[in-house]
Each structure stands twice: as C-alpha cells, then as structure tokens.
Amino acid sequence: MERNGRKTYAKKLKHKIDNKYQITNKNALNLDNRGLLGTIAGNIARQLRDNLDNKVDKRIYKENNKAKCLKITFWNVAGIRNLEEEWEKLLEYDVINLTETWADEKDRELIENKLINYNILLVEARREGKRGRLKGGMVTAFSKSLNVKSTIIEKLNEELIKLDLNTDKGKLMILSVYMRDRRSENYEKVGKILEDIKEGYIIMGGDFNARTANKGGRESEMMTEEYRLSKDKVVNKEGEVLLNWVSDNGMYILNGNVRGDEQGELTYIGTKGRSVIDYVITNRKTEEDLIERMQVVDNNESDHQRLDLQLNILTKKVHEKGSKYKTIIYEGWSEEDILNYNNKLKELGRPENWNGLREKLKAAVCIKKIRINTSIQKKKWWDQECHAAKLELKKTRKKYIETGELKTDYCECKKKYKKIIEDKKRLTLEKDWSEARKDKTGKKFWELINKQRTKKEEISKKIHMVEWTEHFAKQMGGKVVEETRQLGKEEKIEKNEDQEITQEEVEQVIKKLKKKKAAGEDKITNEAWIYGGKELQENLQGILNKIWNGDEDLPEEWKMGIIKPIFKKGDRHKPENYRGITLMNTGYKIYAEILRKRLEKEK
C-alpha cells in the first residue's frame, strides 16, 4: 500500500513537469524497483521547488550574498605555482582550502604575498628522497576581516587541517581533506572528533580520491536508501570505504544533492579520465540551517574543479575593491622635490642646536602618499596568443566534460597551452636580460635581480619583546650595563681651534652616504643630507663643533639604536633564527665617521 502511494505521488509530480524536465516513462523503466521511483519523485520535487524559487532567488541572492554569505572554497590546485589570475579569484572567499600545493616553507612568502589579508596555515609538502619532487601539501587561509567571535586553526596531520569558527549561528568546524597515504588514520581521527560535536555544524571538503557514483546522499522521508545525482557512475574500493564511513557517522555527500550542483558535476577532468573524487560532506543540521549553495567551478589551471560553498552566516563584506589597495608613505626626491626642499630649508632659517635642526629637516622634506594595487597584475608576457590558447583549451575541455569524447584533443590542447605559456615566459626573460646587458648604468640589471629575489621574511608576531631582549643581550655578550664616569684631568682631550670639525670633513662624509637606506629613530634619511647643499652642511658643522667642544651635550637620541631583526633560516617563531642590524641616527653616523677618520690618521 505504501509503495503504491509513492508511485501515485511520483506520477502526479511527473505529469506536472513532464515537458519541462523531460522525465519519460522510458527513464522511469530504467530505474530498479527498490523504491528508487520515490527517489525520482524527491528529486523532481526539489527541481520544481528550485525552479520556482530561483526566479525570486536570483534577483535577491546577489544582494543578500554580498552582505551575509560566508564563502568557502576547496580546491586541489596541483601546484600553487601553476596559478596565475586565479589568485585574484581566491580573494573573493572568506575561507580558502587548497590541497596538493607542492609547497614548502620556501613558498610561504609567495602565499602570504598573494593572500595578504588572510591568516594562513601551511602544511608543507613532503619530498621523496633528497632530489625527489615535492608531493602533497596543504594551505588553509581565513580572512582577517572575518566577523566571528573566535577562530582556532590546527594541523591534525599532513592530510587534515581543522578550522573552528565561533559564528553568530554557533560553532562551525571546517575540515580540509587530502586523502592520500593516511586514509584509515584520517577517517578514524575525524570520527573521534565528530563524536564530540554530533549536533554541531560540520563541513568537510577536499580531495578524497574516491569514486562513489550516485551513492552517499541525504536520505529523505520518502526513500528507502540514500541517493543523489552524479555524472560519475563508478564506485571504487576507496569509494566504498568513504560511503561506509559517511553512513556510520551520520554524514552525507552534498555533491549532486544541493542547490547549485543538482546534476552532480564532474570534479576531475584530466588525462587519466573524468570522475567525481572531490566532495563536500556535511550533516543534516548544517545543510538545513546554513548551506545556501554549492557549485563546481571549472578552471584551466588544475585538473581538479574548485568546490565553492556559500553559507547563511553573517560576515563582513571583505571583498570590496578598496581591500585590494594599500597606502604607502614615502619621501619624494625628484628634481622638483629637491628644489622645493632647498627652498623650504632657506625659509626655515638656521637653528642653533641639534633639536632645532632635526625639526627643520623633517618640516622641509616632501612627504608623498601612493595607493598600491595589491591585486594580481597582468603578466608582462601574457598576450593575445596566450588568451586565444586559453579560450581554445576551455572550449575543448567543455566538450570533453559534456560528452566524454575528444580526450586526445583535450590532452593535446592542454600540452599546447602549457608550451605557449612556458615559451612566452622564457622569451620575455631572455629579452629582459638582453636589455639589462645593454644598460650601462646597471639599473635594469639590479631591477631584474630584485624581481627574482624572494623578499625578506616578516618578523614573527609570536615572539615577545622579553624574548627579543634576552636574545640580543646574549649576542652582545650577556648583560647590558650602562656606565658613566667623569674624565680625570689627565684624561681630558686637548682641544684647540685646529682640532675643530671642518666643513670639508662634513662634506666628504656626506658625499659617501648611500641612498635608499633605512633611517634611525629620528626618521631622517641620508637623502636629507645629500641634497641639502652647503648651507645645511655649514649648519651641521657648527652644531657638531658645539658637541665636540663640550658646549652642547651629545643628544640622547644619538646614544640609542634600533635593532632590526633579520630572519636567517629555520623556524620563524624562534628568536635565535634571527640576526640583528642596528639602525643609528644619521646625524650621529656623520659625527662618528668624522671621528673614525681622525683616529685612522693618528695611527
């Protein structure tokens, strides 16, 4: 009686939307007789509901989505260095989960520069042997502007990262997965975690390397078994393990069972074939309360498709254009700036002591601001040929996805695209080096060198000031002792007019100052002295002689230096892996250099 009721219900629904969804009797006959007719009824009902809702949803969704949707992405990138403009697309997400990055600690700087407004956890890829290539590797990043009460990010092992967010809807656990060598360990570890939060919000996504056909979906009230749509019809050994684990832990697969991916799109399209091996897995509570949409996004950079998820969780709007820019404040030293600087120096007169001279220099320097676009810029080597090759690859890939045919054409097209990109990069670099060799000034040569250098590592914020003090105190020989004493009569330095600092001495030292060097505590750069002219040199000479003759005390700020930690190698969070450089005030450096030269002459 119950089965007949389900059949009648299915027929009524089928009759209503037969023309729209082309559900024929022939289709129905292809299904087995184990209650799956009820499954089709459920799917038809969902499609009908989505179709009716979408007319309103599509209009409202764009507005609501900007303000409230928490955006998450899971993606097997097959090497972060393969990404080009895809980096900019990733900035649209609040939580980014990347697997198979082939990245180690050396790539941290690249990742941090691309994801500048994110907190990042890097799980290093492993190298097989000393010369083997890197394999695996994971990155999970979440926006620094995320509107949550608290966040905890944790590496469980080389194939699992856990991110806990305390949101306005409650606690949400996001697990990034890359099933490779530790499958049994991973399932056991996650299973234990789920036991503690059975009623919580859980999202588990990534590359499971398992094929599950159309199984593992959410069980509806009308169904006797789980069912979902999928364009992959194969269940392999790894898939059976995943299906058993999902069933035992009260979870289910969202792919092919959610708005945005109603058909169960393919997630892997490569030379080895087409399949669904990347999933988002959740529980009933999470889907009903939070999940608005999931989408499988096609791309040319990886054989794996990106899985995008949108949750109904309030979050700050962090994807504004303004977030792509940062303001840099710097000193201007163009010809016009130097002229204005010297005119300003004349207007400000001639101060009689160091404090006055310092303030005069600060007031005269031209301070400028510039907004830098931190988004991914178009590559110099990218041209129309690259664009055309990418479009052709996209077109061939689409046909391969839809029909399963033209695999050879797709593989050849992908090889051709990669070769064009590699050739363009190589030719552009050769051209740049050729121009650098012809440049007699050496400016272009150093520009090229600096572009290819990795930038200096940022100082770890986890090291406290006490640790820095202890570390540099040890480097300087233990304790730092301040010692002052009066010179005895026999120790006093004899002074006469011939010993006074000359203008020639000041000029010689200033001539040897290097440009573009960091300033000391007073923020006066070498350029302020270099471009100041003879009048400024005479002013400085007079003040230095007052200090030399004892008419004015050595400025207190000259007795201090700023120690700047420079990362060497190893763990960034340990102070012993840093060396220090001391930044002194430029006025003191000029004075000290004059004295050093005098001492050399006396030897």
Coordinates of C-alpha atoms in Angstrom, one line a residue:
M1 CA 0.0 0.0 0.0
E2 CA 2.9 2.4 1.0
R3 CA 4.7 1.6 -2.3
N4 CA 1.6 2.2 -4.4
G5 CA 1.2 5.5 -2.6
R6 CA 4.7 6.6 -3.5
K7 CA 4.2 5.5 -7.2
T8 CA 1.0 7.6 -7.4
Y9 CA 2.7 10.6 -5.9
A10 CA 5.6 10.2 -8.4
K11 CA 3.2 10.0 -11.3
K12 CA 1.3 13.2 -10.3
L13 CA 4.6 15.1 -9.9
K14 CA 5.9 13.7 -13.2
H15 CA 2.7 14.7 -15.0
K16 CA 3.0 18.3 -13.8
I17 CA 6.6 18.9 -15.1
D18 CA 7.0 16.2 -17.7
N19 CA 7.6 18.7 -20.5
K20 CA 10.0 20.9 -18.6
Y21 CA 12.3 18.2 -17.3
Q22 CA 11.7 15.6 -20.0
I23 CA 11.1 12.7 -17.5
T24 CA 9.7 9.9 -19.7
N25 CA 8.3 6.5 -19.0
K26 CA 11.4 5.1 -20.6
N27 CA 13.6 6.9 -18.0
A28 CA 11.4 5.6 -15.2
L29 CA 11.7 2.0 -16.5
N30 CA 15.5 2.2 -16.3
L31 CA 15.3 2.5 -12.6
D32 CA 15.3 -0.5 -10.4
N33 CA 12.3 -1.4 -8.3
R34 CA 13.8 -1.0 -4.9
G35 CA 12.0 2.2 -4.0
L36 CA 14.0 4.5 -6.3
L37 CA 10.8 5.7 -8.0
G38 CA 10.3 7.6 -4.8
T39 CA 13.8 9.0 -5.2
I40 CA 12.9 10.4 -8.6
A41 CA 9.8 11.9 -7.0
G42 CA 12.0 13.6 -4.4
N43 CA 14.4 14.9 -7.0
I44 CA 11.6 16.1 -9.2
A45 CA 10.0 17.9 -6.2
R46 CA 13.4 19.5 -5.4
Q47 CA 13.9 20.6 -9.0
L48 CA 10.4 22.1 -9.2
R49 CA 10.9 23.9 -5.9
D50 CA 14.3 25.2 -7.0
N51 CA 12.9 26.3 -10.4
L52 CA 10.1 28.3 -8.8
D53 CA 12.3 29.8 -6.1
N54 CA 15.1 30.7 -8.5
K55 CA 13.1 33.4 -10.2
V56 CA 13.0 35.3 -7.0
D57 CA 16.3 33.9 -5.6
K58 CA 18.4 35.0 -8.5
R59 CA 17.3 38.6 -8.0
I60 CA 17.5 38.7 -4.2
Y61 CA 20.6 36.4 -4.0
K62 CA 23.1 38.8 -5.4
E63 CA 22.2 41.5 -2.9
N64 CA 22.0 39.2 0.1
N65 CA 25.1 37.2 -0.9
K66 CA 27.3 40.3 -0.7
A67 CA 26.4 41.1 2.9
K68 CA 25.8 37.8 4.6
C69 CA 27.2 34.8 2.9
L70 CA 30.3 33.1 4.3
K71 CA 32.2 31.9 1.2
I72 CA 34.3 28.8 1.4
T73 CA 36.3 27.1 -1.3
F74 CA 38.0 23.7 -1.5
W75 CA 40.5 23.2 -4.4
N76 CA 43.2 20.7 -5.4
V77 CA 45.4 23.2 -7.2
A78 CA 48.1 20.7 -8.4
G79 CA 50.8 23.1 -7.5
I80 CA 50.4 26.8 -6.4
R81 CA 53.0 28.0 -8.9
N82 CA 50.6 26.9 -11.7
L83 CA 48.1 29.6 -10.6
E84 CA 48.1 32.9 -12.4
E85 CA 45.0 35.2 -12.3
E86 CA 43.2 32.5 -10.2
W87 CA 44.9 34.1 -7.1
E88 CA 42.7 37.1 -7.5
K89 CA 39.6 35.0 -7.7
L90 CA 40.5 33.3 -4.5
L91 CA 40.4 36.7 -2.7
E92 CA 36.6 36.6 -3.1
Y93 CA 36.4 33.9 -0.4
D94 CA 36.4 34.1 3.4
V95 CA 37.9 30.7 3.9
I96 CA 40.3 29.1 1.4
N97 CA 41.3 25.5 1.5
L98 CA 44.0 24.4 -1.0
T99 CA 45.4 20.9 -1.4
E100 CA 48.2 19.3 -3.3
T101 CA 50.0 22.6 -3.2
W102 CA 53.5 21.1 -3.7
A103 CA 54.7 24.0 -1.4
D104 CA 57.2 24.0 1.5
E105 CA 58.5 26.7 3.8
K106 CA 60.3 28.4 0.9
D107 CA 56.9 29.1 -0.7
R108 CA 55.4 30.7 2.4
E109 CA 56.3 34.2 1.2
L110 CA 54.7 33.7 -2.2
I111 CA 51.4 32.5 -0.5
E112 CA 51.5 35.4 2.1
N113 CA 52.0 38.0 -0.7
K114 CA 49.1 36.6 -2.7
L115 CA 46.8 36.3 0.3
I116 CA 47.9 39.5 2.2
N117 CA 44.7 39.9 4.2
Y118 CA 44.5 36.3 5.4
N119 CA 45.7 34.3 8.4
I120 CA 47.4 31.3 6.9
L121 CA 48.3 27.8 8.0
L122 CA 50.8 26.0 5.7
V123 CA 51.3 22.2 5.8
E124 CA 54.5 21.5 3.9
A125 CA 54.7 19.1 1.1
R126 CA 57.0 16.1 1.5
R127 CA 59.9 15.4 -0.7
E128 CA 60.6 11.8 -1.7
G129 CA 64.4 11.5 -1.3
K130 CA 66.9 14.4 -1.5
R131 CA 66.3 15.1 -5.1
G132 CA 62.7 13.9 -5.5
R133 CA 59.9 16.4 -6.2
L134 CA 57.6 17.7 -3.6
K135 CA 54.3 15.9 -3.1
G136 CA 51.1 16.8 -1.2
G137 CA 51.0 19.9 0.8
M138 CA 48.0 21.9 2.1
V139 CA 47.1 25.6 2.8
T140 CA 44.1 26.8 4.8
A141 CA 43.6 30.6 5.0
F142 CA 40.8 32.7 6.5
S143 CA 40.2 36.4 6.1
K144 CA 41.5 38.7 8.8
S145 CA 38.2 40.7 8.5
L146 CA 36.0 37.7 9.2
N147 CA 33.2 38.7 11.6
V148 CA 33.5 35.8 14.0
K149 CA 33.9 35.7 17.8
S150 CA 37.0 33.5 17.7
T151 CA 39.0 31.2 15.4
I152 CA 41.2 28.2 16.0
I153 CA 43.2 26.7 13.2
E154 CA 45.0 23.4 13.7
K155 CA 47.0 20.9 11.6
L156 CA 45.8 17.4 12.5
N157 CA 48.4 15.7 10.2
E158 CA 49.8 16.1 6.7
E159 CA 46.4 15.4 5.1
L160 CA 44.0 17.2 7.5
I161 CA 43.5 20.8 8.7
K162 CA 40.8 21.8 11.1
L163 CA 39.4 25.3 11.4
D164 CA 36.9 26.2 14.2
L165 CA 34.9 29.3 13.8
N166 CA 32.6 30.7 16.5
T167 CA 30.0 32.5 14.4
D168 CA 26.7 34.3 15.1
K169 CA 24.9 31.0 14.3
G170 CA 27.1 28.9 16.6
K171 CA 30.3 26.9 16.4
L172 CA 31.3 25.7 12.9
M173 CA 34.0 23.2 12.2
I174 CA 35.6 23.2 8.7
L175 CA 37.8 20.2 7.8
S176 CA 40.1 20.5 4.8
V177 CA 40.9 17.0 3.5
Y178 CA 43.5 15.5 1.1
M179 CA 43.1 11.7 1.3
R180 CA 46.4 10.1 0.1
D181 CA 48.5 7.9 2.3
R182 CA 46.7 8.0 5.6
R183 CA 43.2 7.2 4.7
S184 CA 42.4 4.9 7.6
E185 CA 44.1 7.2 10.1
N186 CA 42.2 10.2 8.8
Y187 CA 38.8 8.6 9.0
E188 CA 39.5 7.4 12.5
K189 CA 40.7 10.8 13.6
V190 CA 37.8 12.7 12.2
G191 CA 35.3 10.1 13.5
K192 CA 36.5 10.7 17.1
I193 CA 36.2 14.5 16.6
L194 CA 32.6 14.0 15.3
E195 CA 31.6 12.0 18.4
D196 CA 32.1 15.2 20.5
I197 CA 30.1 17.5 18.2
K198 CA 27.4 15.4 16.8
E199 CA 24.9 18.2 17.0
G200 CA 27.3 20.9 15.8
Y201 CA 27.8 22.5 12.4
I202 CA 30.3 20.4 10.4
I203 CA 31.7 20.9 6.8
M204 CA 34.3 18.5 5.4
G205 CA 35.7 19.1 2.0
G206 CA 38.6 18.4 -0.4
D207 CA 40.1 15.7 -2.5
F208 CA 39.0 12.3 -1.2
N209 CA 40.5 10.3 -4.1
A210 CA 37.3 8.1 -4.0
R211 CA 34.6 7.4 -6.5
T212 CA 31.1 6.9 -5.1
A213 CA 28.8 7.1 -8.2
N214 CA 25.3 8.4 -7.1
K215 CA 25.5 7.0 -3.5
G216 CA 26.1 8.6 -0.2
G217 CA 23.4 11.3 -0.5
R218 CA 20.9 12.5 2.1
E219 CA 18.2 10.1 2.9
S220 CA 14.7 11.7 2.6
E221 CA 11.5 10.7 4.2
M222 CA 10.3 9.0 1.0
M223 CA 13.4 7.0 0.3
T224 CA 14.5 3.5 1.5
E225 CA 18.1 4.2 0.6
E226 CA 20.4 7.1 0.0
Y227 CA 20.5 8.6 -3.5
R228 CA 21.9 11.6 -5.3
L229 CA 22.7 12.6 -8.9
S230 CA 26.2 12.2 -10.3
K231 CA 27.8 12.2 -13.7
D232 CA 30.3 9.6 -12.5
K233 CA 28.7 6.1 -12.5
V234 CA 31.7 4.2 -10.8
V235 CA 32.2 3.1 -7.2
N236 CA 35.7 2.0 -6.5
K237 CA 37.3 0.5 -3.4
E238 CA 38.2 3.8 -1.8
G239 CA 34.6 5.0 -2.6
E240 CA 33.1 2.0 -0.6
V241 CA 35.3 2.9 2.4
L242 CA 34.1 6.6 2.2
L243 CA 30.4 5.5 1.8
N244 CA 30.7 3.2 4.9
W245 CA 32.3 6.0 6.9
V246 CA 29.7 8.6 5.9
S247 CA 26.9 6.3 6.8
D248 CA 28.4 5.3 10.2
N249 CA 28.9 8.9 11.2
G250 CA 25.6 10.4 10.2
M251 CA 27.0 12.5 7.4
Y252 CA 26.3 12.6 3.7
I253 CA 27.7 13.9 0.4
L254 CA 26.4 17.3 -0.9
N255 CA 27.6 16.9 -4.5
G256 CA 24.5 16.3 -6.7
N257 CA 22.3 16.8 -3.8
V258 CA 22.2 20.6 -3.3
R259 CA 21.2 23.8 -5.0
G260 CA 24.0 24.8 -7.5
D261 CA 25.1 21.3 -8.2
E262 CA 21.8 19.5 -8.9
Q263 CA 23.4 17.2 -11.6
G264 CA 26.5 16.1 -9.7
E265 CA 29.1 17.7 -11.9
L266 CA 32.5 16.1 -12.6
T267 CA 35.2 17.3 -10.3
Y268 CA 38.3 15.8 -12.1
I269 CA 38.9 16.2 -15.8
G270 CA 42.4 15.2 -16.8
T271 CA 44.5 12.9 -19.0
K272 CA 43.5 9.9 -16.7
G273 CA 39.8 10.4 -17.4
R274 CA 36.8 12.1 -15.9
S275 CA 35.4 11.4 -12.4
V276 CA 34.0 12.8 -9.2
I277 CA 36.6 12.5 -6.4
D278 CA 36.3 15.9 -4.7
Y279 CA 33.5 16.3 -2.3
V280 CA 31.8 18.5 0.3
I281 CA 30.4 16.3 3.2
T282 CA 28.1 17.6 5.9
N283 CA 25.3 16.6 8.3
R284 CA 21.6 17.4 8.2
K285 CA 21.7 20.2 10.8
T286 CA 24.4 22.1 8.8
E287 CA 22.6 21.8 5.5
E288 CA 19.2 22.8 6.9
D289 CA 20.5 25.8 8.9
L290 CA 23.5 27.1 7.0
I291 CA 24.1 25.9 3.4
E292 CA 22.6 28.1 0.7
R293 CA 24.5 26.9 -2.4
M294 CA 27.4 24.7 -3.6
Q295 CA 28.9 25.0 -7.0
V296 CA 31.6 23.0 -9.0
V297 CA 33.6 25.7 -10.8
D298 CA 35.6 24.9 -14.0
N299 CA 39.1 26.1 -14.5
N300 CA 42.2 25.5 -16.7
E301 CA 44.9 25.8 -14.0
S302 CA 44.2 22.4 -12.5
D303 CA 42.7 19.0 -13.5
H304 CA 40.5 19.4 -10.4
Q305 CA 37.5 21.6 -10.3
R306 CA 37.0 24.1 -7.5
L307 CA 34.2 23.4 -5.0
D308 CA 32.6 26.7 -3.8
L309 CA 30.3 26.8 -0.8
Q310 CA 28.1 29.6 0.5
L311 CA 26.7 29.6 4.0
N312 CA 24.0 31.7 5.6
I313 CA 26.3 33.2 8.2
L314 CA 26.7 36.9 8.8
T315 CA 30.1 38.1 7.8
K316 CA 31.7 41.4 7.0
K317 CA 31.9 42.5 3.4
V318 CA 35.6 41.9 2.8
H319 CA 35.6 41.7 -1.0
E320 CA 35.4 45.4 -1.8
K321 CA 37.8 46.9 -4.3
G322 CA 39.3 49.0 -1.5
S323 CA 40.7 46.0 0.2
K324 CA 42.9 45.4 -2.9
Y325 CA 44.8 48.7 -2.2
K326 CA 47.2 49.8 0.4
T327 CA 48.7 53.3 1.0
I328 CA 52.5 53.8 1.1
I329 CA 54.0 56.9 2.6
Y330 CA 57.5 57.9 1.3
E331 CA 59.9 60.8 0.8
G332 CA 59.9 62.4 -2.6
W333 CA 63.4 63.1 -4.1
S334 CA 62.6 64.1 -7.7
E335 CA 64.3 67.2 -9.2
E336 CA 61.2 69.2 -8.3
D337 CA 61.1 67.8 -4.8
I338 CA 64.8 68.6 -4.2
L339 CA 64.2 72.2 -5.4
N340 CA 61.2 72.6 -3.0
Y341 CA 63.2 71.0 -0.2
N342 CA 66.1 73.5 -0.5
N343 CA 63.7 76.5 -0.7
K344 CA 62.0 75.3 2.4
L345 CA 65.3 74.9 4.2
K346 CA 66.1 78.6 3.4
E347 CA 62.7 79.7 4.7
L348 CA 63.1 77.9 8.0
G349 CA 66.4 79.7 8.9
R350 CA 69.4 78.4 10.7
P351 CA 68.8 76.6 14.1
E352 CA 71.5 76.8 16.8
N353 CA 71.1 73.3 18.2
W354 CA 70.5 69.7 17.1
N355 CA 66.8 69.6 18.1
G356 CA 66.1 72.6 16.0
L357 CA 68.0 71.2 13.0
R358 CA 66.2 67.9 13.3
E359 CA 62.7 69.5 13.2
K360 CA 63.8 71.8 10.4
L361 CA 64.8 68.8 8.2
K362 CA 61.5 67.0 9.0
A363 CA 59.5 70.0 8.1
A364 CA 61.3 70.6 4.8
V365 CA 61.2 67.0 3.4
C366 CA 58.4 66.4 0.8
I367 CA 56.2 63.6 2.1
K368 CA 54.1 61.7 -0.5
K369 CA 51.4 59.1 -0.5
I370 CA 50.6 56.5 -3.1
R371 CA 48.0 53.8 -3.4
I372 CA 49.3 50.4 -4.5
N373 CA 47.0 47.9 -6.1
T374 CA 47.9 44.6 -4.3
S375 CA 45.7 42.5 -6.6
I376 CA 47.2 40.2 -9.2
Q377 CA 48.5 42.2 -12.1
K378 CA 48.5 41.1 -15.7
K379 CA 51.8 39.4 -16.6
K380 CA 54.2 41.1 -18.9
W381 CA 54.5 38.0 -21.2
W382 CA 50.7 37.5 -21.5
D383 CA 49.5 38.4 -24.9
Q384 CA 46.7 37.7 -27.5
E385 CA 48.2 34.3 -28.4
C386 CA 48.1 33.2 -24.7
H387 CA 44.5 34.4 -24.5
A388 CA 43.4 32.6 -27.7
A389 CA 45.1 29.4 -26.5
K390 CA 43.3 29.6 -23.1
L391 CA 40.0 30.0 -24.8
E392 CA 40.6 27.1 -27.1
L393 CA 41.6 24.9 -24.1
K394 CA 38.4 26.0 -22.3
K395 CA 36.3 25.1 -25.4
T396 CA 37.9 21.7 -25.8
R397 CA 37.6 21.0 -22.1
K398 CA 33.9 21.8 -22.1
K399 CA 33.2 19.3 -24.9
Y400 CA 35.2 16.7 -23.1
I401 CA 33.3 17.3 -19.9
E402 CA 29.9 17.1 -21.7
T403 CA 30.4 14.1 -23.9
G404 CA 33.4 12.2 -22.6
E405 CA 34.8 12.2 -26.1
L406 CA 37.7 14.1 -27.6
K407 CA 40.0 13.1 -24.8
T408 CA 43.0 13.1 -27.2
D409 CA 42.1 16.5 -28.5
Y410 CA 41.8 17.9 -24.9
C411 CA 45.2 16.4 -23.9
E412 CA 46.9 17.8 -27.0
C413 CA 45.3 21.2 -26.5
K414 CA 46.4 21.3 -22.8
K415 CA 50.0 20.5 -23.8
K416 CA 50.0 23.2 -26.5
Y417 CA 48.6 25.7 -24.0
K418 CA 51.3 24.9 -21.4
K419 CA 54.1 25.1 -24.1
I420 CA 52.9 28.5 -25.3
I421 CA 52.9 29.8 -21.7
E422 CA 56.4 28.4 -21.0
D423 CA 57.8 29.8 -24.3
K424 CA 56.4 33.3 -23.6
K425 CA 57.9 33.4 -20.1
R426 CA 61.3 32.2 -21.4
L427 CA 61.4 34.7 -24.3
T428 CA 60.3 37.6 -22.1
L429 CA 63.0 36.8 -19.6
E430 CA 65.7 36.5 -22.4
K431 CA 64.6 39.9 -23.8
D432 CA 64.8 41.5 -20.3
W433 CA 68.3 40.1 -19.7
S434 CA 69.4 41.3 -23.2
E435 CA 68.2 44.8 -22.4
A436 CA 69.9 44.7 -19.0
R437 CA 73.3 43.8 -20.6
K438 CA 73.0 46.9 -22.9
D439 CA 72.2 49.2 -20.0
K440 CA 75.5 50.8 -19.0
T441 CA 74.1 52.2 -15.7
G442 CA 73.3 48.8 -14.3
K443 CA 69.9 49.9 -13.2
K444 CA 67.9 47.4 -15.3
F445 CA 70.3 44.6 -14.2
W446 CA 69.5 45.2 -10.5
E447 CA 65.8 45.6 -11.2
L448 CA 65.8 42.1 -12.7
I449 CA 67.8 40.7 -9.8
N450 CA 65.5 42.2 -7.2
K451 CA 62.4 40.9 -9.1
Q452 CA 63.7 37.3 -8.9
R453 CA 64.8 37.6 -5.3
T454 CA 62.5 36.4 -2.6
K455 CA 61.5 39.2 -0.3
K456 CA 62.7 39.2 3.3
E457 CA 60.6 37.1 5.7
E458 CA 58.4 39.1 8.0
I459 CA 59.2 39.0 11.7
S460 CA 57.1 36.6 13.7
K461 CA 54.5 38.3 15.9
K462 CA 54.6 35.3 18.3
I463 CA 58.0 36.3 19.7
H464 CA 57.5 38.6 22.8
M465 CA 59.6 41.6 23.5
V466 CA 61.2 39.9 26.5
E467 CA 62.5 37.1 24.3
W468 CA 64.0 39.6 21.8
T469 CA 65.7 41.4 24.7
E470 CA 67.2 38.2 26.0
H471 CA 68.3 37.0 22.6
F472 CA 70.1 40.2 21.6
A473 CA 71.6 40.7 25.1
K474 CA 73.3 37.3 24.6
Q475 CA 74.5 38.2 21.2
M476 CA 76.1 41.4 22.7
G477 CA 77.9 39.4 25.3
G478 CA 75.5 38.9 28.2
K479 CA 74.3 41.8 30.3
V480 CA 73.8 45.3 29.1
V481 CA 75.4 47.7 31.7
E482 CA 75.1 51.4 31.5
E483 CA 78.3 53.0 32.8
T484 CA 79.1 56.7 33.1
R485 CA 82.2 58.3 34.6
Q486 CA 83.9 61.7 34.6
L487 CA 87.2 62.1 32.8
G488 CA 90.1 62.9 35.0
K489 CA 92.2 66.0 34.3
E490 CA 95.0 63.8 32.8
E491 CA 92.4 62.0 30.5
K492 CA 90.8 65.2 29.1
I493 CA 91.3 65.6 25.4
E494 CA 93.2 68.7 24.5
K495 CA 91.2 70.9 22.2
N496 CA 92.3 73.8 20.1
E497 CA 91.0 75.6 17.0
D498 CA 92.9 73.3 14.6
Q499 CA 91.0 70.3 16.0
E500 CA 87.6 71.6 15.3
I501 CA 85.5 69.8 12.7
T502 CA 85.9 71.4 9.3
Q503 CA 83.3 71.9 6.6
E504 CA 85.5 69.8 4.3
E505 CA 85.3 66.8 6.7
V506 CA 81.5 67.1 6.9
E507 CA 81.2 67.3 3.1
Q508 CA 83.4 64.3 2.5
V509 CA 81.4 62.1 4.8
I510 CA 78.1 63.2 3.4
K511 CA 79.3 62.5 -0.2
K512 CA 79.9 58.9 0.8
L513 CA 76.4 58.4 2.3
K514 CA 74.3 55.8 0.4
K515 CA 70.8 56.5 -0.8
K516 CA 67.7 54.4 0.0
K517 CA 68.9 53.3 3.4
A518 CA 66.8 52.9 6.5
A519 CA 66.7 55.8 8.9
G520 CA 67.2 55.7 12.6
E521 CA 64.8 56.7 15.4
D522 CA 64.7 60.4 14.2
K523 CA 63.4 59.2 10.7
I524 CA 66.0 61.5 8.9
T525 CA 67.3 59.7 5.8
N526 CA 70.7 60.1 4.2
E527 CA 69.0 61.9 1.3
A528 CA 68.1 64.8 3.6
W529 CA 71.9 65.5 4.0
I530 CA 72.9 64.5 0.4
Y531 CA 70.5 67.0 -1.2
G532 CA 70.7 69.7 1.5
G533 CA 73.6 71.8 -0.1
K534 CA 76.5 73.7 1.5
E535 CA 74.3 75.8 3.7
L536 CA 72.9 72.8 5.5
Q537 CA 76.5 71.3 5.8
E538 CA 77.7 74.5 7.4
N539 CA 74.7 74.5 9.8
L540 CA 75.5 70.8 10.8
Q541 CA 79.3 71.7 11.1
G542 CA 78.5 74.4 13.7
I543 CA 76.3 72.1 15.8
L544 CA 78.9 69.2 15.6
N545 CA 81.6 71.6 16.8
K546 CA 79.5 72.6 19.8
I547 CA 79.2 69.0 20.7
W548 CA 82.9 68.4 20.1
N549 CA 83.9 71.4 22.2
G550 CA 81.5 70.4 25.0
D551 CA 79.3 73.5 24.6
E552 CA 76.4 71.1 23.9
D553 CA 75.7 67.6 25.2
L554 CA 75.6 64.6 22.9
P555 CA 71.9 64.3 22.0
E556 CA 70.2 61.5 24.0
E557 CA 68.8 60.0 20.8
W558 CA 72.3 59.6 19.4
K559 CA 73.0 57.2 22.2
M560 CA 70.3 54.8 21.1
G561 CA 69.9 52.5 18.1
I562 CA 67.0 50.5 16.8
I563 CA 67.8 46.8 16.5
K564 CA 66.1 45.3 13.4
P565 CA 65.8 41.5 13.5
I566 CA 66.6 39.8 10.1
F567 CA 65.3 36.3 9.6
K568 CA 68.1 33.8 8.6
K569 CA 66.6 30.3 8.3
G570 CA 64.7 27.7 10.3
D571 CA 61.7 28.2 12.5
R572 CA 60.4 31.8 12.1
H573 CA 58.9 31.7 15.6
K574 CA 62.3 31.2 17.4
P575 CA 64.4 34.4 18.1
E576 CA 67.7 32.5 17.7
N577 CA 67.0 32.2 14.0
Y578 CA 67.3 36.0 13.6
R579 CA 70.3 38.2 13.4
G580 CA 70.2 41.9 14.3
I581 CA 71.2 45.1 12.5
T582 CA 71.4 48.4 14.4
L583 CA 69.8 51.5 12.8
M584 CA 71.5 54.6 14.1
N585 CA 70.5 58.3 13.6
T586 CA 72.1 59.8 10.5
G587 CA 73.4 62.8 12.4
Y588 CA 75.3 60.5 14.8
K589 CA 76.7 58.4 11.9
I590 CA 78.2 61.6 10.3
Y591 CA 79.8 62.6 13.6
A592 CA 81.1 59.1 14.3
E593 CA 82.6 58.8 10.8
I594 CA 84.5 62.1 11.1
L595 CA 86.0 60.9 14.4
R596 CA 86.8 57.5 13.0
K597 CA 88.8 59.1 10.1
R598 CA 90.7 61.3 12.6
L599 CA 91.7 58.2 14.6
E600 CA 92.9 56.5 11.5
K601 CA 95.2 59.4 10.7
E602 CA 96.7 59.3 14.2
K603 CA 97.7 55.6 13.9

